[in-house]
Amino acid sequence: MGRGLEAAAPVLAVLCDEQPPVDRAVSADVLCRIGEPALAPPAEALAGAASAGSRETARRPGWALGRL
């Protein structure tokens, strides 16, 4: 489970990048394949974005979290 968590944060960073090197759907699919260990990083990003008030910043991790 630790390896999945290690991979989830960098994948989430790509998902939230304004100009990602890959399609956002690919990043979200990778998070889905990681499974349960990938739940924490998007949830934390969503909580942080909600407090920052950025709709776009919250949308991407929220979308990925919804797919998980």
PDB file of C-alpha atoms in Angstrom:
ATOM      1  CA  MET A   1       0.000   0.000   0.000  1.00  0.00           C
ATOM      2  CA  GLY A   2       2.913   2.397   0.689  1.00  0.00           C
ATOM      3  CA  ARG A   3       4.118   2.278  -2.912  1.00  0.00           C
ATOM      4  CA  GLY A   4       0.695   3.310  -4.176  1.00  0.00           C
ATOM      5  CA  LEU A   5       0.631   6.289  -1.850  1.00  0.00           C
ATOM      6  CA  GLU A   6       4.119   7.291  -3.012  1.00  0.00           C
ATOM      7  CA  ALA A   7       2.930   7.278  -6.621  1.00  0.00           C
ATOM      8  CA  ALA A   8      -0.372   9.046  -5.993  1.00  0.00           C
ATOM      9  CA  ALA A   9       1.054  12.450  -5.043  1.00  0.00           C
ATOM     10  CA  PRO A  10       3.134  12.962  -8.226  1.00  0.00           C
ATOM     11  CA  VAL A  11       0.250  11.723 -10.386  1.00  0.00           C
ATOM     12  CA  LEU A  12      -2.079  14.170  -8.649  1.00  0.00           C
ATOM     13  CA  ALA A  13       0.433  16.955  -9.298  1.00  0.00           C
ATOM     14  CA  VAL A  14       0.277  16.170 -13.027  1.00  0.00           C
ATOM     15  CA  LEU A  15      -3.530  16.110 -12.868  1.00  0.00           C
ATOM     16  CA  CYS A  16      -3.602  19.565 -11.275  1.00  0.00           C
ATOM     17  CA  ASP A  17      -0.941  21.054 -13.568  1.00  0.00           C
ATOM     18  CA  GLU A  18      -2.266  23.885 -15.750  1.00  0.00           C
ATOM     19  CA  GLN A  19      -0.368  22.486 -18.752  1.00  0.00           C
ATOM     20  CA  PRO A  20      -0.003  18.776 -18.021  1.00  0.00           C
ATOM     21  CA  PRO A  21       2.337  16.635 -20.129  1.00  0.00           C
ATOM     22  CA  VAL A  22      -0.452  14.052 -20.525  1.00  0.00           C
ATOM     23  CA  ASP A  23      -4.234  14.221 -20.761  1.00  0.00           C
ATOM     24  CA  ARG A  24      -5.887  14.680 -17.367  1.00  0.00           C
ATOM     25  CA  ALA A  25      -7.987  11.568 -17.925  1.00  0.00           C
ATOM     26  CA  VAL A  26      -4.785   9.508 -18.023  1.00  0.00           C
ATOM     27  CA  SER A  27      -3.720  10.866 -14.629  1.00  0.00           C
ATOM     28  CA  ALA A  28      -7.152  10.149 -13.179  1.00  0.00           C
ATOM     29  CA  ASP A  29      -7.060   6.612 -14.607  1.00  0.00           C
ATOM     30  CA  VAL A  30      -3.682   6.014 -12.950  1.00  0.00           C
ATOM     31  CA  LEU A  31      -5.101   7.142  -9.605  1.00  0.00           C
ATOM     32  CA  CYS A  32      -8.021   4.743 -10.100  1.00  0.00           C
ATOM     33  CA  ARG A  33      -5.617   1.886 -10.819  1.00  0.00           C
ATOM     34  CA  ILE A  34      -3.672   2.670  -7.643  1.00  0.00           C
ATOM     35  CA  GLY A  35      -6.935   2.306  -5.766  1.00  0.00           C
ATOM     36  CA  GLU A  36      -7.409   2.920  -2.048  1.00  0.00           C
ATOM     37  CA  PRO A  37      -3.918   4.325  -1.355  1.00  0.00           C
ATOM     38  CA  ALA A  38      -4.706   7.075  -3.866  1.00  0.00           C
ATOM     39  CA  LEU A  39      -7.657   8.404  -1.862  1.00  0.00           C
ATOM     40  CA  ALA A  40      -5.717  10.581   0.576  1.00  0.00           C
ATOM     41  CA  PRO A  41      -3.813  12.928  -1.804  1.00  0.00           C
ATOM     42  CA  PRO A  42      -6.885  14.080  -3.805  1.00  0.00           C
ATOM     43  CA  ALA A  43      -8.926  14.442  -0.606  1.00  0.00           C
ATOM     44  CA  GLU A  44      -6.187  16.583   0.960  1.00  0.00           C
ATOM     45  CA  ALA A  45      -5.829  18.650  -2.226  1.00  0.00           C
ATOM     46  CA  LEU A  46      -9.581  19.151  -2.360  1.00  0.00           C
ATOM     47  CA  ALA A  47      -9.690  20.301   1.268  1.00  0.00           C
ATOM     48  CA  GLY A  48      -6.810  22.708   0.675  1.00  0.00           C
ATOM     49  CA  ALA A  49      -8.343  24.079  -2.504  1.00  0.00           C
ATOM     50  CA  ALA A  50     -11.706  24.552  -0.841  1.00  0.00           C
ATOM     51  CA  SER A  51     -10.151  26.690   1.856  1.00  0.00           C
ATOM     52  CA  ALA A  52      -8.206  28.662  -0.777  1.00  0.00           C
ATOM     53  CA  GLY A  53     -11.420  29.359  -2.655  1.00  0.00           C
ATOM     54  CA  SER A  54     -10.186  28.278  -6.094  1.00  0.00           C
ATOM     55  CA  ARG A  55     -12.924  26.538  -8.055  1.00  0.00           C
ATOM     56  CA  GLU A  56     -10.607  25.141 -10.766  1.00  0.00           C
ATOM     57  CA  THR A  57      -8.042  23.952  -8.236  1.00  0.00           C
ATOM     58  CA  ALA A  58     -10.785  22.081  -6.379  1.00  0.00           C
ATOM     59  CA  ARG A  59     -12.448  20.692  -9.487  1.00  0.00           C
ATOM     60  CA  ARG A  60      -9.627  18.441 -10.666  1.00  0.00           C
ATOM     61  CA  PRO A  61      -8.894  16.563  -7.420  1.00  0.00           C
ATOM     62  CA  GLY A  62     -12.635  16.426  -6.762  1.00  0.00           C
ATOM     63  CA  TRP A  63     -13.190  14.858 -10.178  1.00  0.00           C
ATOM     64  CA  ALA A  64     -10.442  12.299  -9.548  1.00  0.00           C
ATOM     65  CA  LEU A  65     -11.754  11.565  -6.058  1.00  0.00           C
ATOM     66  CA  GLY A  66     -15.227  10.984  -7.481  1.00  0.00           C
ATOM     67  CA  ARG A  67     -13.809   8.397  -9.881  1.00  0.00           C
ATOM     68  CA  LEU A  68     -12.065   6.561  -7.052  1.00  0.00           C
TER      69      LEU A  68
END
